[in-house]
Short mmCIF file of C-alpha atoms in Angstrom, two decimals:
data_model
loop_
_atom_site.label_atom_id
_atom_site.label_comp_id
_atom_site.label_asym_id
_atom_site.label_seq_id
_atom_site.Cartn_x
_atom_site.Cartn_y
_atom_site.Cartn_z
CA MET F 119 188.53 30.65 73.81
CA ARG F 120 190.09 33.14 71.40
CA PHE F 121 186.64 33.84 69.94
CA LEU F 122 185.20 34.63 73.37
CA THR F 123 188.17 36.84 74.17
CA VAL F 124 187.65 38.83 70.98
CA LEU F 125 183.96 39.22 71.77
CA PHE F 126 184.67 40.30 75.33
CA LEU F 127 187.21 42.88 74.19
CA GLY F 128 184.67 44.11 71.67
CA LEU F 129 182.20 44.70 74.47
CA LEU F 130 184.85 46.50 76.45
CA THR F 131 185.56 48.96 73.69
CA LEU F 132 181.99 50.22 73.35
CA SER F 133 181.66 53.98 73.79
CA GLN F 134 181.58 55.12 77.40
CA SER F 135 179.66 58.28 76.51
CA ALA F 136 176.45 56.35 75.85
CA LYS F 137 173.44 57.12 78.01
CA ALA F 138 171.69 54.33 79.86
CA ALA F 139 168.74 53.10 77.83
CA LEU F 140 167.12 51.79 81.02
CA ASP F 141 167.21 53.80 84.25
CA ILE F 142 167.32 51.73 87.45
CA VAL F 143 164.96 53.24 90.01
CA ILE F 144 165.14 51.52 93.41
CA THR F 145 161.68 51.19 94.94
CA ASP F 146 162.15 49.03 98.06
CA GLY F 147 164.61 47.16 100.23
CA MET F 148 167.57 49.41 101.07
CA ASP F 149 166.83 49.37 104.83
CA THR F 150 168.32 45.88 105.17
CA ALA F 151 171.39 46.50 102.97
CA ARG F 152 174.94 46.36 104.37
CA PRO F 153 176.77 49.72 104.62
CA VAL F 154 179.95 50.00 102.52
CA ALA F 155 181.97 52.90 101.12
CA ILE F 156 183.42 53.26 97.63
CA LEU F 157 185.83 56.17 97.83
CA PRO F 158 186.30 58.31 94.72
CA PHE F 159 189.35 56.99 92.91
CA THR F 160 192.32 59.37 93.03
CA PHE F 161 193.48 60.36 89.55
CA GLU F 162 197.11 61.30 89.11
CA GLY F 163 196.75 63.01 85.74
CA GLY F 164 194.43 65.29 83.79
CA LEU F 165 190.77 64.50 83.17
CA LEU F 166 189.47 61.15 84.40
CA PRO F 167 187.45 59.43 81.59
CA LEU F 168 185.00 57.97 84.13
CA GLN F 169 184.92 57.79 87.92
CA PRO F 170 185.00 54.04 88.75
CA ALA F 171 183.53 54.65 92.20
CA GLU F 172 180.24 55.79 90.68
CA VAL F 173 179.79 52.58 88.68
CA ILE F 174 180.98 50.30 91.50
CA GLY F 175 178.69 51.98 94.00
CA ALA F 176 175.70 51.78 91.68
CA ASP F 177 176.36 48.07 91.03
CA LEU F 178 176.54 47.22 94.72
CA ARG F 179 173.42 49.27 95.41
CA ASN F 180 171.57 47.58 92.55
CA SER F 181 172.31 44.17 94.03
CA GLY F 182 170.07 45.04 96.96
CA LYS F 183 172.65 43.72 99.43
CA PHE F 184 174.73 46.85 99.95
CA SER F 185 174.10 50.50 100.78
CA PRO F 186 177.10 52.55 99.62
CA LEU F 187 177.74 55.66 101.69
CA GLY F 188 177.24 58.94 99.84
CA VAL F 189 180.31 61.09 99.24
CA ASN F 190 178.92 63.91 101.41
CA ALA F 191 178.44 61.50 104.30
CA MET F 192 182.01 60.18 104.21
CA PRO F 193 184.06 61.21 107.29
CA GLU F 194 187.22 61.47 105.17
CA GLN F 195 188.56 60.75 101.68
CA PRO F 196 191.93 59.02 102.13
CA ARG F 197 194.12 58.57 99.07
CA SER F 198 195.47 55.17 100.17
CA VAL F 199 195.01 52.42 102.75
CA ASP F 200 197.72 53.97 104.93
CA ASP F 201 195.64 57.15 105.31
CA ILE F 202 192.46 55.48 106.59
CA HIS F 203 191.20 56.32 110.11
CA TYR F 204 189.18 53.19 110.79
CA GLY F 205 187.36 54.44 113.87
CA ALA F 206 185.69 57.20 111.85
CA TRP F 207 184.28 54.66 109.39
CA ALA F 208 183.24 52.21 112.11
CA THR F 209 181.24 54.99 113.74
CA LYS F 210 179.32 55.31 110.45
CA GLY F 211 178.59 51.56 110.52
CA VAL F 212 180.63 50.94 107.37
CA GLU F 213 181.95 47.39 107.19
CA ALA F 214 184.17 47.63 104.11
CA LEU F 215 185.94 50.28 102.04
CA VAL F 216 187.22 50.41 98.48
CA VAL F 217 190.17 52.75 97.93
CA GLY F 218 191.58 53.19 94.43
CA THR F 219 193.89 55.20 92.21
CA VAL F 220 194.18 55.79 88.47
CA LYS F 221 197.50 56.71 86.82
CA PRO F 222 198.30 57.50 83.17
CA TYR F 223 200.23 54.58 81.65
CA GLY F 224 201.07 55.64 78.12
CA GLU F 225 198.91 56.82 75.25
CA ASP F 226 195.26 56.16 76.11
CA LYS F 227 196.34 53.69 78.79
CA TYR F 228 195.68 53.84 82.52
CA LEU F 229 196.87 51.84 85.51
CA VAL F 230 193.89 51.24 87.80
CA SER F 231 194.66 49.98 91.31
CA PHE F 232 192.29 49.30 94.19
CA ASP F 233 192.16 47.79 97.69
CA LEU F 234 189.14 46.30 99.44
CA VAL F 235 189.53 46.85 103.17
CA ASP F 236 187.74 45.29 106.16
CA VAL F 237 186.98 48.15 108.58
CA LEU F 238 186.63 45.97 111.70
CA ARG F 239 189.95 44.23 111.11
CA GLY F 240 191.48 47.56 110.22
CA GLN F 241 190.57 48.92 113.63
CA VAL F 242 192.66 46.16 115.18
CA THR F 243 195.54 45.68 112.74
CA GLY F 244 195.28 48.24 109.95
CA GLY F 245 197.79 50.75 111.26
CA ASN F 246 199.67 48.41 113.54
CA GLN F 247 202.70 46.23 113.20
CA GLN F 248 202.90 42.51 113.85
CA ARG F 249 205.86 40.85 115.52
CA LEU F 250 207.03 37.68 113.74
CA ALA F 251 208.55 34.64 115.42
CA ASP F 252 212.07 35.94 114.75
CA GLY F 253 211.23 39.18 116.51
CA SER F 254 211.05 41.35 113.39
CA LEU F 255 208.18 43.81 112.85
CA VAL F 256 206.07 43.86 109.71
CA LYS F 257 202.97 45.79 108.79
CA SER F 258 199.80 43.74 109.00
CA SER F 259 197.71 43.22 105.87
CA ALA F 260 195.03 41.02 107.42
CA HIS F 261 192.49 43.80 106.95
CA ILE F 262 193.04 43.98 103.16
CA LEU F 263 190.56 41.55 101.63
CA GLU F 264 191.67 42.11 98.03
CA SER F 265 194.27 44.19 96.21
CA ARG F 266 194.51 44.32 92.41
CA GLN F 267 195.59 46.45 89.48
CA ALA F 268 195.14 46.39 85.71
CA VAL F 269 196.06 48.47 82.67
CA ILE F 270 193.03 49.54 80.63
CA SER F 271 192.12 52.00 77.88
CA SER F 272 189.77 54.97 78.30
CA ARG F 273 186.91 53.00 76.73
CA GLN F 274 187.27 50.15 79.21
CA PHE F 275 186.56 52.13 82.38
CA ARG F 276 182.88 51.20 82.70
CA GLN F 277 183.40 47.49 82.05
CA TYR F 278 186.43 47.28 84.36
CA SER F 279 184.43 49.08 87.04
CA HIS F 280 181.81 46.33 86.74
CA ARG F 281 184.65 43.84 87.14
CA ILE F 282 185.77 45.52 90.37
CA ALA F 283 182.19 45.43 91.63
CA ASP F 284 182.07 41.70 90.88
CA ILE F 285 185.24 41.15 92.91
CA VAL F 286 183.96 43.21 95.85
CA TYR F 287 180.58 41.46 95.78
CA GLU F 288 182.18 38.00 95.78
CA LYS F 289 184.59 38.82 98.59
CA LEU F 290 181.83 40.19 100.82
CA THR F 291 179.08 37.66 100.05
CA GLY F 292 180.89 34.49 99.00
CA GLU F 293 178.94 34.27 95.73
CA ARG F 294 180.00 35.33 92.27
CA GLY F 295 179.00 38.81 91.12
CA ALA F 296 176.90 39.31 87.99
CA PHE F 297 177.55 42.95 87.12
CA LEU F 298 179.67 42.14 84.07
CA THR F 299 176.65 40.65 82.32
CA ARG F 300 174.14 41.79 79.71
CA ILE F 301 170.40 41.63 79.18
CA ALA F 302 168.41 41.10 75.98
CA TYR F 303 164.90 42.49 75.60
CA VAL F 304 162.32 43.53 73.03
CA VAL F 305 161.40 47.19 72.58
CA VAL F 306 158.19 48.25 70.85
CA ASP F 307 158.16 51.93 69.86
CA ASN F 308 156.55 54.33 67.39
CA ASP F 309 159.03 53.78 64.58
CA PRO F 310 156.81 53.83 61.45
CA VAL F 311 159.05 51.34 59.60
CA TYR F 312 160.58 49.03 62.25
CA PRO F 313 158.55 49.26 65.48
CA TYR F 314 159.94 45.98 66.88
CA LYS F 315 163.56 45.83 68.03
CA LEU F 316 165.58 43.13 69.75
CA MET F 317 168.08 44.92 71.97
CA VAL F 318 171.09 44.01 74.10
CA SER F 319 172.58 46.21 76.81
CA ASP F 320 174.74 45.97 79.89
CA TYR F 321 172.71 44.75 82.84
CA ASP F 322 172.32 48.38 84.02
CA GLY F 323 171.02 49.66 80.67
CA TYR F 324 174.24 51.16 79.31
CA ASN F 325 175.80 50.32 75.93
CA GLU F 326 172.49 49.43 74.31
CA THR F 327 172.79 47.96 70.81
CA VAL F 328 170.24 46.77 68.26
CA VAL F 329 170.51 43.06 67.46
CA THR F 330 167.76 43.13 64.84
CA LYS F 331 164.71 45.24 63.99
CA ALA F 332 161.53 44.23 62.23
CA LYS F 333 158.14 45.32 60.96
CA GLU F 334 156.51 42.32 62.63
CA PRO F 335 156.74 41.10 66.26
CA LEU F 336 159.92 39.72 67.84
CA MET F 337 159.63 37.47 70.88
CA SER F 338 161.32 35.21 73.43
CA PRO F 339 165.08 35.99 73.29
CA SER F 340 167.30 33.31 74.84
CA TRP F 341 171.08 33.44 75.41
CA SER F 342 173.44 30.65 74.41
CA PRO F 343 175.51 29.42 77.40
CA ASP F 344 178.69 31.04 76.05
CA GLY F 345 176.96 34.40 75.61
CA THR F 346 177.76 34.69 71.90
CA LYS F 347 174.32 34.00 70.37
CA LEU F 348 170.64 34.76 70.84
CA ALA F 349 167.77 32.52 69.82
CA TYR F 350 164.44 34.27 69.32
CA VAL F 351 161.08 34.14 67.54
CA SER F 352 160.40 36.36 64.53
CA PHE F 353 157.20 36.97 62.57
CA GLN F 354 159.02 38.72 59.72
CA ASN F 355 157.57 36.26 57.21
CA ARG F 356 154.06 36.64 58.68
CA THR F 357 154.45 33.37 60.57
CA ALA F 358 156.34 32.36 63.71
CA GLU F 359 159.88 31.15 63.01
CA ILE F 360 162.87 30.51 65.29
CA PHE F 361 166.16 32.21 64.47
CA VAL F 362 169.62 32.18 66.02
CA GLN F 363 171.79 35.26 65.64
CA ASP F 364 175.52 35.49 66.32
CA LEU F 365 176.20 38.67 68.29
CA TYR F 366 179.80 38.85 67.10
CA ASN F 367 179.54 38.51 63.32
CA GLN F 368 175.78 39.31 63.01
CA ARG F 369 175.12 36.12 61.05
CA ARG F 370 171.57 34.86 61.40
CA GLU F 371 170.27 31.34 60.86
CA LYS F 372 166.67 30.17 60.62
CA LEU F 373 166.29 27.04 62.75
CA THR F 374 162.60 26.21 62.38
CA SER F 375 159.70 27.14 60.15
CA PHE F 376 157.26 24.34 60.83
CA PRO F 377 153.54 24.86 60.23
CA MET F 378 151.71 26.86 62.91
CA ILE F 379 153.57 27.51 66.19
CA ASN F 380 157.37 27.80 66.46
CA GLY F 381 158.00 29.38 69.85
CA ASN F 382 159.84 29.74 73.16
CA PRO F 383 163.37 28.66 72.14
CA VAL F 384 165.61 28.04 75.19
CA TRP F 385 169.22 26.84 75.15
CA SER F 386 170.21 23.92 77.32
CA PRO F 387 172.91 24.66 79.95
CA ASP F 388 175.42 22.50 78.07
CA GLY F 389 174.74 24.36 74.83
CA LYS F 390 174.03 21.20 72.84
CA LYS F 391 170.24 21.43 72.60
CA LEU F 392 167.43 23.92 72.18
CA ALA F 393 164.03 23.37 73.80
CA MET F 394 161.05 24.88 71.98
CA VAL F 395 157.29 24.75 71.46
CA LEU F 396 156.02 23.34 68.16
CA SER F 397 152.51 22.49 66.96
CA LYS F 398 153.56 20.76 63.76
CA ASP F 399 151.98 17.49 64.95
CA GLY F 400 148.76 18.99 66.30
CA ASN F 401 148.63 20.61 69.76
CA PRO F 402 151.47 22.81 71.06
CA GLU F 403 153.99 20.43 72.62
CA ILE F 404 157.53 20.60 74.04
CA TYR F 405 160.28 19.53 71.66
CA VAL F 406 164.07 19.46 71.89
CA MET F 407 166.34 20.14 68.94
CA ASP F 408 169.86 18.76 68.77
CA ILE F 409 171.88 21.79 67.63
CA ALA F 410 174.47 19.79 65.68
CA SER F 411 172.05 17.64 63.65
CA LYS F 412 168.97 19.95 63.76
CA GLN F 413 166.87 16.88 64.60
CA VAL F 414 163.85 17.51 66.85
CA THR F 415 162.48 15.11 69.47
CA ARG F 416 159.01 15.40 70.92
CA LEU F 417 158.96 15.32 74.73
CA THR F 418 155.29 15.82 75.64
CA ASP F 419 152.15 14.30 74.15
CA HIS F 420 148.90 15.64 75.56
CA TYR F 421 145.69 17.18 74.22
CA ALA F 422 146.25 20.28 76.42
CA ILE F 423 148.60 23.15 75.57
CA ASP F 424 152.21 22.62 76.72
CA THR F 425 154.46 25.69 76.49
CA GLU F 426 157.22 27.84 78.07
CA PRO F 427 160.04 25.27 78.47
CA SER F 428 163.05 25.97 80.68
CA TRP F 429 165.96 23.69 81.56
CA PHE F 430 167.06 22.18 84.82
CA PRO F 431 170.77 22.99 85.47
CA ASP F 432 171.87 19.41 84.71
CA SER F 433 170.26 19.47 81.20
CA LYS F 434 168.42 16.24 82.07
CA ALA F 435 164.92 17.66 82.56
CA ILE F 436 162.71 20.58 81.54
CA VAL F 437 160.12 22.55 83.45
CA PHE F 438 157.16 23.70 81.36
CA THR F 439 153.70 25.25 81.61
CA SER F 440 150.69 23.08 80.85
CA GLU F 441 146.91 23.34 81.03
CA ARG F 442 146.52 19.56 81.36
CA GLY F 443 145.17 20.05 84.89
CA GLY F 444 142.54 22.54 83.74
CA ARG F 445 144.53 25.70 84.46
CA PRO F 446 148.17 26.60 83.73
CA GLN F 447 150.54 24.92 86.18
CA LEU F 448 154.22 23.97 86.07
CA TYR F 449 155.42 20.45 85.32
CA ARG F 450 158.72 18.64 84.98
CA VAL F 451 159.50 16.29 82.09
CA ASP F 452 162.50 13.97 82.11
CA LEU F 453 164.41 13.91 78.81
CA SER F 454 165.32 10.22 78.94
CA SER F 455 162.09 8.69 80.25
CA LYS F 456 159.67 11.48 79.19
CA ALA F 457 157.99 11.03 82.58
CA VAL F 458 155.97 14.10 83.63
CA LYS F 459 155.51 15.35 87.21
CA ARG F 460 153.44 18.30 88.42
CA LEU F 461 155.47 20.82 90.46
CA THR F 462 153.04 23.60 91.50
CA PHE F 463 149.69 23.59 93.28
CA ASP F 464 149.36 26.96 95.08
CA GLY F 465 147.29 29.77 93.62
CA GLU F 466 145.00 29.92 90.61
CA GLN F 467 147.79 29.60 88.02
CA ASN F 468 151.56 29.17 87.85
CA LEU F 469 153.46 29.70 84.62
CA GLY F 470 156.72 30.90 83.06
CA GLY F 471 158.88 28.74 85.31
CA SER F 472 162.67 28.54 85.50
CA ILE F 473 165.07 26.78 87.87
CA SER F 474 167.70 28.62 89.90
CA PRO F 475 171.35 27.87 88.99
CA ASP F 476 171.80 25.86 92.20
CA GLY F 477 168.72 23.74 91.40
CA LYS F 478 167.00 24.60 94.68
CA TYR F 479 164.26 26.99 93.62
CA LEU F 480 161.59 27.34 90.98
CA ILE F 481 160.97 30.92 89.83
CA MET F 482 157.58 31.58 88.22
CA VAL F 483 154.62 33.86 87.61
CA ASN F 484 151.96 33.09 90.21
CA ARG F 485 148.34 34.17 89.85
CA THR F 486 146.44 34.58 93.08
CA GLN F 487 143.14 36.51 93.34
CA GLY F 488 143.61 37.70 89.78
CA ASN F 489 147.07 39.24 90.38
CA TYR F 490 150.07 38.03 88.39
CA ARG F 491 153.20 38.25 90.58
CA ILE F 492 156.74 36.86 90.51
CA ALA F 493 157.13 34.02 93.03
CA ARG F 494 159.69 31.51 94.27
CA GLN F 495 159.02 27.91 95.29
CA ASP F 496 161.42 25.75 97.28
CA LEU F 497 161.74 22.52 95.27
CA GLU F 498 162.46 20.43 98.37
CA THR F 499 159.70 21.69 100.69
CA GLY F 500 157.24 23.11 98.15
CA ALA F 501 156.98 26.37 100.12
CA LEU F 502 155.90 29.30 97.93
CA GLN F 503 156.91 32.94 98.45
CA VAL F 504 155.42 35.78 96.38
CA LEU F 505 158.21 38.28 95.68
CA THR F 506 156.54 41.26 93.96
CA LYS F 507 153.54 43.55 94.34
CA THR F 508 153.69 45.18 90.93
CA GLU F 509 151.08 45.07 88.16
CA LEU F 510 150.76 42.18 85.72
CA ASP F 511 154.25 40.65 86.07
CA GLU F 512 155.57 38.23 83.43
CA SER F 513 158.66 36.72 81.77
CA PRO F 514 160.98 36.32 84.79
CA SER F 515 164.68 35.71 84.02
CA LEU F 516 167.32 34.89 86.63
CA ALA F 517 170.76 36.46 86.92
CA PRO F 518 173.46 33.82 86.34
CA ASN F 519 174.40 33.85 90.04
CA GLY F 520 170.77 33.34 91.04
CA SER F 521 170.61 36.48 93.21
CA MET F 522 168.24 38.67 91.18
CA ILE F 523 165.28 38.29 88.83
CA ILE F 524 164.51 40.62 85.95
CA TYR F 525 160.95 40.57 84.64
CA ALA F 526 158.45 42.49 82.54
CA THR F 527 155.70 44.40 84.31
CA LEU F 528 153.08 47.08 83.78
CA TYR F 529 153.74 50.49 85.35
CA ARG F 530 151.40 53.42 84.76
CA GLY F 531 150.13 51.81 81.58
CA GLN F 532 153.62 51.21 80.17
CA LYS F 533 155.49 47.94 79.72
CA VAL F 534 158.74 48.28 81.71
CA LEU F 535 161.27 45.96 83.32
CA GLY F 536 161.47 45.24 87.02
CA LEU F 537 164.15 43.80 89.31
CA VAL F 538 163.58 41.82 92.48
CA SER F 539 166.00 39.91 94.69
CA VAL F 540 165.31 36.20 95.16
CA ASP F 541 164.42 36.84 98.80
CA GLY F 542 161.95 39.56 97.78
CA ARG F 543 163.55 42.27 99.94
CA PHE F 544 164.98 44.46 97.18
CA LYS F 545 162.94 45.84 94.30
CA ALA F 546 163.73 48.21 91.45
CA ARG F 547 162.17 49.40 88.23
CA LEU F 548 163.91 49.89 84.87
CA PRO F 549 161.81 52.25 82.76
CA ALA F 550 163.00 52.78 79.19
CA ARG F 551 163.77 56.21 77.78
CA GLN F 552 161.41 55.44 74.91
CA GLY F 553 159.04 52.67 73.88
CA GLN F 554 157.69 49.72 75.81
CA VAL F 555 160.03 46.97 77.00
CA LYS F 556 159.25 43.28 77.41
CA ALA F 557 160.61 39.71 77.27
CA PRO F 558 163.87 40.28 79.22
CA ALA F 559 166.59 37.61 79.25
CA TRP F 560 169.64 37.82 81.52
CA SER F 561 172.90 36.67 79.94
CA PRO F 562 175.24 34.04 81.35
CA PHE F 563 178.52 35.14 82.93
CA LEU F 564 180.70 36.88 80.31
#
């Protein structure tokens, strides 16, 4: 626990002046979003290091579920809950407000306070008093959904703003927010020495850091369940090898260097195993490595190509892509019995599968009429829904709360990242400031 705390604090202290390496451009889906308002936080001091409302509003907008009201459209800008005129906000259709303040609290310390307020309840009870059984009058707080405060440093404003957004999201939707998370991805640019770079940034593209850079390709990053390590494939020695790198101390360990293919490393949800693709015994097959002993166990045995493993949430089975039916489709293999079951039948091909955190859905790349699109299949009914309409989509990765999917796509001839909600209503694009971006992997909760 102490190790994770140190890592988390290290992430918090990254420079707030950094530009976003990936710019989120919303392309579809705001018409169905819920109206909310994030009021500019009142600062009782000199220069505010960062306006939390801007980050919180962007987070909620990026979720696809909320449409924060612009500052110019706000009917008022109250400094506290007591100053809110609820009828004015209800007229705007706003269902919830965030009101906050920032106060200096010593050298490079700030006290950040905020309230999340239900506008409808506020119309009824917000400015009124309630009479208790003993006849006394007290001010109602039924309209205040959450009220918190914390002391932070100037460099923690962006990360704490993500934390506030997580709290607001959870209170209004009932599911955990995933704004205080990170993404890993591979950038290919024109660097004459190291054109391949494995990067990590906040989910919104800020605080980008280089994990490793190489002259030869880097592929398939995968997060450990505690968020402290990345497994990935490197060709630095002119052959595919699987490495694990510690993001805290930068130590790197080579896990496999078998003959031919060493690919697609994926951590199990319990953190004890690593699924991968090896061809050391002939055809590419699915194997599982026990992290403690480094022993590998072969799961599949077929003359066709088996690849792209991904774990079921209970760590008892793996979904993988196989051509054993003639074309790539998704299958399930049980770790204990090694029994294999086909999962997908719709379309020309289905590949790159992963299971939602709740175990209800299978996310994949579906090819229909030559188009590769991100799709979702209900595991109980088998119903398939195509979620995207972009060009040549690949490498989908789910947010840890299962609400959003990040994926690689082709836009105007460039490899960029895309976002789509699991219901397909919200879509966004994340073009990089430089280079081409691919192989995204969303971190676990941090």
